[in-house]
CSV table of C-alpha atoms in Angstrom, one decimal:
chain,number,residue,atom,x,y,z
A,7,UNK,CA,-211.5,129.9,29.7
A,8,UNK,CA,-214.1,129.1,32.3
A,9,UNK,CA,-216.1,127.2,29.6
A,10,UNK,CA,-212.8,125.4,28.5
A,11,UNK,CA,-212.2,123.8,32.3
A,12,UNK,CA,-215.4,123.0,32.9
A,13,UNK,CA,-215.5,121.1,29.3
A,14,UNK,CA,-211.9,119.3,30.5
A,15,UNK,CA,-213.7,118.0,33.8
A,16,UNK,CA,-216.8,116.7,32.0
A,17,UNK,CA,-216.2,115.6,28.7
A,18,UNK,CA,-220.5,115.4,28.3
A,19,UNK,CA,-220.8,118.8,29.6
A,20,UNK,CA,-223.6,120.4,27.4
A,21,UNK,CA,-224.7,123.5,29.1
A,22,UNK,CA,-220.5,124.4,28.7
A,23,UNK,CA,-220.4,123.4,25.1
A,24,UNK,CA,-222.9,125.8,24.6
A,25,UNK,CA,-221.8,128.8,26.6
A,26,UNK,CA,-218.6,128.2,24.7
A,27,UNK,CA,-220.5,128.1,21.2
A,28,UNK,CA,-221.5,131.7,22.3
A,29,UNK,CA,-218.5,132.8,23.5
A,30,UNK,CA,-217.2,132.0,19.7
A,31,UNK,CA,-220.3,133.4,18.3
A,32,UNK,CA,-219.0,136.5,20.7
A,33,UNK,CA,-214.9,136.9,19.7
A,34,UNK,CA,-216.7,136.2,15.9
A,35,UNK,CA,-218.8,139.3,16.2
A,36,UNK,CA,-215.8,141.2,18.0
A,37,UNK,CA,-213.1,140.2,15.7
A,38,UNK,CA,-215.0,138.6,12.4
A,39,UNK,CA,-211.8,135.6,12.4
A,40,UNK,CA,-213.6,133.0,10.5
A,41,UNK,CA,-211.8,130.2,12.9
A,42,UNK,CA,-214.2,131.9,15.6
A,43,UNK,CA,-217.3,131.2,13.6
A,44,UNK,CA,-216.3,127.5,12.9
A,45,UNK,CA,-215.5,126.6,16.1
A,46,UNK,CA,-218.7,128.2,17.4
A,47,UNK,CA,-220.7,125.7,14.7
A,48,UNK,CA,-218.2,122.9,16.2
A,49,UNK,CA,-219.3,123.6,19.9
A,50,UNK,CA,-222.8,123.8,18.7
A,51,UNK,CA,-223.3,121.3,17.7
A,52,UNK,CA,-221.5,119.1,20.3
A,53,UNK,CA,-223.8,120.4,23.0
A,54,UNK,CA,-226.5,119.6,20.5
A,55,UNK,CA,-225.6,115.8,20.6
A,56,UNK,CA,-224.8,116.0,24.4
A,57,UNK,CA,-228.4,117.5,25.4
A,58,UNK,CA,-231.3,118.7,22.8
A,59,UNK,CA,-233.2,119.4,26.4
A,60,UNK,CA,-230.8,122.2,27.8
A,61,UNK,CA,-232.9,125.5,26.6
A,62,UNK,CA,-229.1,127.4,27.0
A,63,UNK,CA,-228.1,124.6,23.7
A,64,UNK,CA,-231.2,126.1,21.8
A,65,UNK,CA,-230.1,129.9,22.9
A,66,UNK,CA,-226.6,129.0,21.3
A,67,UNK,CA,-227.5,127.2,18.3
A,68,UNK,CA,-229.9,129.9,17.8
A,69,UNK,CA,-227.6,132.5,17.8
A,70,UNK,CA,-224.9,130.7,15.4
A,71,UNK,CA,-227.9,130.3,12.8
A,72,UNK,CA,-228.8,133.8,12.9
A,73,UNK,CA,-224.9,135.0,12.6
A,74,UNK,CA,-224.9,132.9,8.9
A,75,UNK,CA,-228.4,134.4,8.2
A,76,UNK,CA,-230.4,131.1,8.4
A,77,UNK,CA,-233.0,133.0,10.5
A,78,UNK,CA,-235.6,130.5,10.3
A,79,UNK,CA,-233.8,128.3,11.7
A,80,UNK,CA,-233.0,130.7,14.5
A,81,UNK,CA,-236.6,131.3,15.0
A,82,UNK,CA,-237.3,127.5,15.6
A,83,UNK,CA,-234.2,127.2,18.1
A,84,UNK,CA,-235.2,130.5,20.0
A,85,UNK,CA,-238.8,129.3,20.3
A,86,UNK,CA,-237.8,126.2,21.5
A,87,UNK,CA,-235.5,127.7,24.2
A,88,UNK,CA,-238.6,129.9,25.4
A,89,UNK,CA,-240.2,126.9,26.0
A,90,UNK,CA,-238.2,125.3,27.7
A,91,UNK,CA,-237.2,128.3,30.0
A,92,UNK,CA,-239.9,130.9,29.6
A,93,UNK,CA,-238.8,133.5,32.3
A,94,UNK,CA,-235.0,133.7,30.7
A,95,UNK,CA,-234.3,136.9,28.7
A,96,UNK,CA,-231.4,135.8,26.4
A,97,UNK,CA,-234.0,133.7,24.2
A,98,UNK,CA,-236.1,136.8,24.4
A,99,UNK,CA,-233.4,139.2,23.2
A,100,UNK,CA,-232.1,136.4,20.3
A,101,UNK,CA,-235.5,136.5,19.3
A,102,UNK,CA,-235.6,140.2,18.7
A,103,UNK,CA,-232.2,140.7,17.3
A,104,UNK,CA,-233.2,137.8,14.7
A,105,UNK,CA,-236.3,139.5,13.6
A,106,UNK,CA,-234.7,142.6,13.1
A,107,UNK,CA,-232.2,140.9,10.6
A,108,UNK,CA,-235.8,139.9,8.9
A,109,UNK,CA,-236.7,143.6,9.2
A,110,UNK,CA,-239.9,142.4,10.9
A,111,UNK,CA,-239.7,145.4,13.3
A,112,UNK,CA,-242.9,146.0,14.7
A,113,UNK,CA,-242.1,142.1,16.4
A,114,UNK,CA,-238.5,142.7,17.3
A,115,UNK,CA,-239.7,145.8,19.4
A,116,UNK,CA,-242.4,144.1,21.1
A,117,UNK,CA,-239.6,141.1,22.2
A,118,UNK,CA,-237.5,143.7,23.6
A,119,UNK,CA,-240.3,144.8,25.9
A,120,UNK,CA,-240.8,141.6,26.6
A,121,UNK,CA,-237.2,140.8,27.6
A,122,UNK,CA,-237.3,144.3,29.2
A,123,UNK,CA,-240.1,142.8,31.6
A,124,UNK,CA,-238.7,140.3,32.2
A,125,UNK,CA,-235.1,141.8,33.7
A,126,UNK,CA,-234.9,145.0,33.2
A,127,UNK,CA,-232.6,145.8,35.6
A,128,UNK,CA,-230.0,143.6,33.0
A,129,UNK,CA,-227.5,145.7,31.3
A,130,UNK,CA,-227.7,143.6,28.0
A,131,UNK,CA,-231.5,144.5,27.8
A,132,UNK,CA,-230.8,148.4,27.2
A,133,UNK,CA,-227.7,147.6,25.0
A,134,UNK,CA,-229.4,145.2,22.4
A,135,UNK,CA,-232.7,147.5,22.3
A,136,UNK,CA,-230.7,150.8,22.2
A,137,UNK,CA,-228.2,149.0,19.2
A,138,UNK,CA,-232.1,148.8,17.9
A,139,UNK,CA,-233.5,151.7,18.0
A,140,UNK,CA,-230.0,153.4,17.0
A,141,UNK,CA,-229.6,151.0,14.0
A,142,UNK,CA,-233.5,152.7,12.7
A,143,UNK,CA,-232.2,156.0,13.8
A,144,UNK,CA,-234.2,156.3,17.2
A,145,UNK,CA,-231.3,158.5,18.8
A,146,UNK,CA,-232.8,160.2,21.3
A,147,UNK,CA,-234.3,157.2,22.6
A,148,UNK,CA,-230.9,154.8,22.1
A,149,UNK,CA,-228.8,158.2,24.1
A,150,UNK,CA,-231.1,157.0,27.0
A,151,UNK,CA,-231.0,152.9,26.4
A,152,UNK,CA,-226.9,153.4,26.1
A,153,UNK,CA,-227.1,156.3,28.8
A,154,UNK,CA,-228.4,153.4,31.2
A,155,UNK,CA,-226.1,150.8,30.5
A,156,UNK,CA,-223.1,153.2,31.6
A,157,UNK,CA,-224.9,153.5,34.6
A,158,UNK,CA,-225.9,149.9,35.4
A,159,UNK,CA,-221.7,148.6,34.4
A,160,UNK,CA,-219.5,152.0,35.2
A,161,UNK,CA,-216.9,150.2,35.4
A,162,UNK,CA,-217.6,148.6,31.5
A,163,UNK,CA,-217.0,150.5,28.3
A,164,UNK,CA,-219.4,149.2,26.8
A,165,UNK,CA,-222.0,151.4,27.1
A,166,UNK,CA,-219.4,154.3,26.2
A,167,UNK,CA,-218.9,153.1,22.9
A,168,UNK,CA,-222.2,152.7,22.1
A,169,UNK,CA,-223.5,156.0,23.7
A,170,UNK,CA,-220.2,157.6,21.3
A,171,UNK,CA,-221.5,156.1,18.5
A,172,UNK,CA,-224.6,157.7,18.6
A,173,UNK,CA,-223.5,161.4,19.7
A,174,UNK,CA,-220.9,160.9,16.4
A,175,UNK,CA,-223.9,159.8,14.3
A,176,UNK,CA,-226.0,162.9,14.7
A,177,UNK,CA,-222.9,165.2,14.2
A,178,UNK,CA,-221.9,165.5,17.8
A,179,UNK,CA,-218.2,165.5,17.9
A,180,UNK,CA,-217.0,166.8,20.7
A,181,UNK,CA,-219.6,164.8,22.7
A,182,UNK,CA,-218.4,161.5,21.1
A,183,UNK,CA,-214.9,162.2,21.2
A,184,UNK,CA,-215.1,163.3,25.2
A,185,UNK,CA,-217.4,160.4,25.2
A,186,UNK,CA,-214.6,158.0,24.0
A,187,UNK,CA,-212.4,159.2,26.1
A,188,UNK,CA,-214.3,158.5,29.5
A,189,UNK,CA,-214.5,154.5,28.8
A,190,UNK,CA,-212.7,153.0,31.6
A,191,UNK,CA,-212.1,149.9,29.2
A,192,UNK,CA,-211.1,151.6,25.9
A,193,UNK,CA,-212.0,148.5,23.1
A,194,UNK,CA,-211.4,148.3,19.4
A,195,UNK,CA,-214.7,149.6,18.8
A,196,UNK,CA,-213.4,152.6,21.0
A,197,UNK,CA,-210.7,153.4,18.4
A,198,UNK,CA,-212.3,152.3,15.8
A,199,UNK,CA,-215.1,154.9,16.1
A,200,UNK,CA,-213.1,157.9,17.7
A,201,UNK,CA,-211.0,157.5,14.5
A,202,UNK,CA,-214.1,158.3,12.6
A,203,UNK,CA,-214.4,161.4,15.2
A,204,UNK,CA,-210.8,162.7,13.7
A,205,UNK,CA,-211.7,161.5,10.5
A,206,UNK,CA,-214.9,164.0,10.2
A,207,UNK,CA,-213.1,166.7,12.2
A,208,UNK,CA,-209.9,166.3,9.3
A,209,UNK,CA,-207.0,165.4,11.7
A,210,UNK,CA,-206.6,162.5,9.6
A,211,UNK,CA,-203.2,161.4,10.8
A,212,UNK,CA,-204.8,160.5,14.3
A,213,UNK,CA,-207.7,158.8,12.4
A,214,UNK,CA,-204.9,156.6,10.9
A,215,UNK,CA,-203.1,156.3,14.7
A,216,UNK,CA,-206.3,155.5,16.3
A,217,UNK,CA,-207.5,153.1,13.5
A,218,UNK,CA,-204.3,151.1,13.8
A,219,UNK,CA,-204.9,150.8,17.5
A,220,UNK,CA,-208.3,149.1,16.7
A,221,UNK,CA,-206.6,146.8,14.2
A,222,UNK,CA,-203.5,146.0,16.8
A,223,UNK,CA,-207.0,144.5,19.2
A,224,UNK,CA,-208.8,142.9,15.9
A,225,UNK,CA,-206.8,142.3,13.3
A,226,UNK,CA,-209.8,140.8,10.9
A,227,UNK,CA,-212.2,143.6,10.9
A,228,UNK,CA,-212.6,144.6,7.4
A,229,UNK,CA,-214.1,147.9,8.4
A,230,UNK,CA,-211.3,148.8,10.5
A,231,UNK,CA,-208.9,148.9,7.6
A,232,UNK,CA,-211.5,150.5,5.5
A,233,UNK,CA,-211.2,153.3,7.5
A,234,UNK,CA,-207.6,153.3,7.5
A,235,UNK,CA,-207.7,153.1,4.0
A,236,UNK,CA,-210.2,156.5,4.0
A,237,UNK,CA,-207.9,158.4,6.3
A,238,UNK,CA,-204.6,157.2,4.1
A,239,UNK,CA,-206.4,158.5,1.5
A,240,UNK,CA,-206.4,162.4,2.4
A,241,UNK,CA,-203.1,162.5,3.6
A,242,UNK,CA,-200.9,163.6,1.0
A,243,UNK,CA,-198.4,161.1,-0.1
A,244,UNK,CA,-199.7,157.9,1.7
A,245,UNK,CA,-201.7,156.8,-1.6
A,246,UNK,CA,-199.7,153.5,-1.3
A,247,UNK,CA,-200.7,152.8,2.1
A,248,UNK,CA,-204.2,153.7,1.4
A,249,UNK,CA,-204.7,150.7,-1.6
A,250,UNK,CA,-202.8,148.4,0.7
A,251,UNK,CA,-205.8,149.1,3.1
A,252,UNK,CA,-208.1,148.7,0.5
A,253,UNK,CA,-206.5,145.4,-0.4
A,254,UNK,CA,-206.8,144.1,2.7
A,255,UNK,CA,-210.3,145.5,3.5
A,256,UNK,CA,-211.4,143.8,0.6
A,257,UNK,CA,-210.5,140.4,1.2
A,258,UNK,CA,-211.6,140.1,4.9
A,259,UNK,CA,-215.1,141.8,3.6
A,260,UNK,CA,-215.3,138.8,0.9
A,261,UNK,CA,-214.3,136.6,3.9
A,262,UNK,CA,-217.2,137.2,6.2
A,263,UNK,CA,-219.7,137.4,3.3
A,264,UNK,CA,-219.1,133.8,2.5
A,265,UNK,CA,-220.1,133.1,6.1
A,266,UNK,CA,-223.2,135.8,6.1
A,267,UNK,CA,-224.0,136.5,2.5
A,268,UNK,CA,-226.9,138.5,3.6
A,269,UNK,CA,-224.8,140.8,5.5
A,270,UNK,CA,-225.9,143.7,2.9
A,271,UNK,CA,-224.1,146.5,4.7
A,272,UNK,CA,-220.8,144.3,4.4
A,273,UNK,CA,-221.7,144.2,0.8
A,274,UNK,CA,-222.1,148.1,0.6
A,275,UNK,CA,-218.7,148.5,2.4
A,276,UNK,CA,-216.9,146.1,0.1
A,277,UNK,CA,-218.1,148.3,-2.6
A,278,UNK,CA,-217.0,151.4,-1.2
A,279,UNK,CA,-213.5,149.2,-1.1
A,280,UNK,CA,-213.3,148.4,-4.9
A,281,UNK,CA,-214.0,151.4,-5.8
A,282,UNK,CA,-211.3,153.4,-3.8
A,283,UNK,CA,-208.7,150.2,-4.8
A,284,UNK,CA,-209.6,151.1,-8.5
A,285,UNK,CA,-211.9,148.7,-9.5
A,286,UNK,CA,-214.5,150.6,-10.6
A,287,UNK,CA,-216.6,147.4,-12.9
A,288,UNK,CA,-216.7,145.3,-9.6
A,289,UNK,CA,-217.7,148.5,-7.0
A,290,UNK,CA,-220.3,149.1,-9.7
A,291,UNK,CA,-221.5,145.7,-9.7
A,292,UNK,CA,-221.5,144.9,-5.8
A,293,UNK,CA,-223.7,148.4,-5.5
A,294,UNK,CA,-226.2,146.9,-8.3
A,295,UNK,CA,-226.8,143.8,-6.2
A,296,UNK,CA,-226.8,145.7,-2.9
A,297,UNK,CA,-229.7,147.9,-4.5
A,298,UNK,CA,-232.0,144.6,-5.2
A,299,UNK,CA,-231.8,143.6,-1.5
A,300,UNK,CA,-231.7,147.0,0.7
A,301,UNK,CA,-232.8,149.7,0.8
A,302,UNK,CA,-232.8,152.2,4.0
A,303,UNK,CA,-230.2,154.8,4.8
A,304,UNK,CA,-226.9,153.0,4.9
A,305,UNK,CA,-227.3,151.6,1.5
A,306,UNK,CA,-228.0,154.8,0.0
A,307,UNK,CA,-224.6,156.5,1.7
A,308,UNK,CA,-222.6,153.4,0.4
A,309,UNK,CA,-223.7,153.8,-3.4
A,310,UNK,CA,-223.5,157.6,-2.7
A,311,UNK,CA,-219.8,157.4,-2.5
A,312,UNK,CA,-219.4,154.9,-5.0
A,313,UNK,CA,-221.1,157.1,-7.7
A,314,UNK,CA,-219.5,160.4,-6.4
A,315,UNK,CA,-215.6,158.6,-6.6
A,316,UNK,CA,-216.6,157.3,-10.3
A,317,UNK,CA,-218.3,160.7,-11.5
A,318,UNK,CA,-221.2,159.7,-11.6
A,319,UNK,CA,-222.5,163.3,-9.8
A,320,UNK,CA,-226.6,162.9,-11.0
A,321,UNK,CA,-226.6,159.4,-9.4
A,322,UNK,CA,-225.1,160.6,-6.5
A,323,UNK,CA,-227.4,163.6,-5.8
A,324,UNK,CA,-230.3,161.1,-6.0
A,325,UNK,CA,-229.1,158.5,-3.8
A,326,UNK,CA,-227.9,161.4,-1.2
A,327,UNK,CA,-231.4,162.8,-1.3
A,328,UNK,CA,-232.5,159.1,-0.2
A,329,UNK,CA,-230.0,158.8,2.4
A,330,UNK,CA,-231.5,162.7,4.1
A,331,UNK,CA,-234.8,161.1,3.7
A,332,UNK,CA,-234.1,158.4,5.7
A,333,UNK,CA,-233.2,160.1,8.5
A,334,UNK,CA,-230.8,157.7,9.7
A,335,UNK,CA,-228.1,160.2,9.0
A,336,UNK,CA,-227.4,163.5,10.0
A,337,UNK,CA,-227.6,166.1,7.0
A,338,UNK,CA,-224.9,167.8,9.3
A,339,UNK,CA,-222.4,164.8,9.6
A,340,UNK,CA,-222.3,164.0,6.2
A,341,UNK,CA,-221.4,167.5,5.4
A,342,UNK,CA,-218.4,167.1,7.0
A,343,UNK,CA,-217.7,163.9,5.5
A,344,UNK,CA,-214.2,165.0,2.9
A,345,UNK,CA,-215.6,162.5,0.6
A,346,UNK,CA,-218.3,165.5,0.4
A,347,UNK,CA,-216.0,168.1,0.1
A,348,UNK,CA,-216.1,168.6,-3.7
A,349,UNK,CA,-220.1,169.0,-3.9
A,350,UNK,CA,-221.2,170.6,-0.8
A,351,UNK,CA,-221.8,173.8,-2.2
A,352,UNK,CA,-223.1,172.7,-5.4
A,353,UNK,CA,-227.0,173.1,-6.4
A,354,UNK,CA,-229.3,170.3,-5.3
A,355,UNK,CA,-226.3,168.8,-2.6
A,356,UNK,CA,-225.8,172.4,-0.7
A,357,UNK,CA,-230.0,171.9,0.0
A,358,UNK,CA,-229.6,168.4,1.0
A,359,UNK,CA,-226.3,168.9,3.3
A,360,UNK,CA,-227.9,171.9,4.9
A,361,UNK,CA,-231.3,170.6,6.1
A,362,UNK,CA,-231.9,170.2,10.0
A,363,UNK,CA,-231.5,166.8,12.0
A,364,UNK,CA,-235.3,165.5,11.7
């Protein structure tokens, strides 16, 4: 709104053109509504045209090319913002997320020191580096980063649902769960994410209450109804309701791939989708593509479920094992996963399910 008034007073107001390119970029990431990311490209590039000097237009433009995986180009724009401003931390921190998306880690750590030395008294330093370190299972270390935040903005929940995230990850419910419940500012990622807390811990009917809540926020989340659609699933009688989820997870999924076709967890969630709508042939062939591109923990768990829900118990063994060895996911949470239910206590996934948190 802010950016919106300023815009409406000066019609050649750059640095506001931008700042609303990332608000777009912002409400895009929050509630993936493809209008979001088109306007964003439309601000863009109108601050673009007003002002190539601002180094806040570079930040921006930056950003938008890394959200459609053009990370080159987000490299050249992030440079050229650091430039221009060298003691800002946003170009830092762009910087660091984009090179992650390359998987160049070793240099996205480094830029979040460097960001970190340059403010690190900023809350948004120790949220993007502890998204990082959590997102190559670092959880210890992203407890603390997220631990921080919560300290630095109390009165945020930001930081809450991070910090939750992370207790659920390693297979600390109750800590998530009393974790969600403390945010002052409960979000969509806040229901979203205890929903998974009920969904692990088999109360599945407030999985489905508190995944509706997140979809009431968001509406365009695929994942949201993905995990509607899981919950549905292991509720007796609500298999209709579950394939409407599906359905609908589906074609939002499809919808942000066409923006970010790179996006290969996306791609391993859609296949998860397809499979649990019944359509086996294109789950089976969104998993073969996933498997040329990825390759670390969350692939695995994707074409882990895939196999399992098609019979294909060998293949799923063997792509479990790769997931434990990961490390990026506790052997204890995914033994409470009901998708797991069947083959926990059979030889070769009893071994796997039962090893210690490395």
């Amino acid at each position: 709104e802010l950016f919106d008034r300023a815009i409406r007073l000066d019609r050649r107001f750059a640095q506001a053109y931008a700042g609303l390119c990332d608000a777009y970029i912002g409400a895009y990431d929050f509630a993936r509504d493809p209008k979001s990311f088109e306007n964003a490209e439309a601000a863009c590039h109108r601050a673009l045209t007003l002002d190539d000097g601002l180094w806040e237009v570079h930040v921006a433009l930056g950003n938008l090319y890394r959200t459609n995986a053009q990370y080159e180009n987000a490299i050249l724009e992030l440079n050229a913002a650091v430039e221009l401003q060298p003691h800002a931390v946003s170009p830092y921190l762009g910087l660091a997320e984009t090179y992650s998306a390359q998987n160049r880690l070793e240099l996205a750590e480094a830029t979040y020191r460097q960001a970190e030395e340059i403010d690190g008294g900023y809350w948004g330093v120790h949220r993007a580096f502890g998204i990082f370190l959590y997102r190559h299972s670092r959880f210890d270390e992203a407890i603390k980063r997220f631990t921080k935040v919560t300290e630095l903005v109390p009165d945020s929940g930001i930081g809450y649902d991070n910090l939750g995230i992370t207790y659920l990850q390693i297979a600390e419910l109750d800590k998530a769960k009393a974790t969600f419940n403390a945010s002052p500012l409960p979000s969509r990622w806040t229901y979203l994410n205890r929903g998974l807390v009920y969904y692990y811990s088999g109360d599945f009917e407030k999985a489905v209450e508190d995944q509706k809540r997140a979809i009431e926020i968001a509406p365009d989340v695929h994942a949201s109804w993905g995990f509607l659609g899981d919950a549905y699933r292991f509720i007796p009688g609500e298999e209709d309701n579950a394939n409407i989820a599906y359905e609908k997870a589906i074609d939002l999924a499809t919808q942000h791939l066409a923006i970010n076709p790179n996006d290969w967890r996306a791609v391993g969630q859609l296949s998860m989708y397809l499979a649990y709508a019944g359509r086996t042939e294109e789950a089976l062939s969104r998993i073969e593509e996933l498997l040329k591109h990825s390759s670390d923990g969350d692939t695995y768990y994707f074409v882990t479920r895939v196999r399992l829900h098609v019979g294909d118990a060998n293949g799923a063994r063997d792509s479990l094992k790769l997931v434990v060895d990961s490390g990026g996911w506790s052997p204890a949470l995914l033994a409470r996963n009901p998708d797991f239910a069947g083959v926990r206590n059979e030889d070769g996934f009893r071994e796997l399910l039962q090893q210690p948190r490395g």
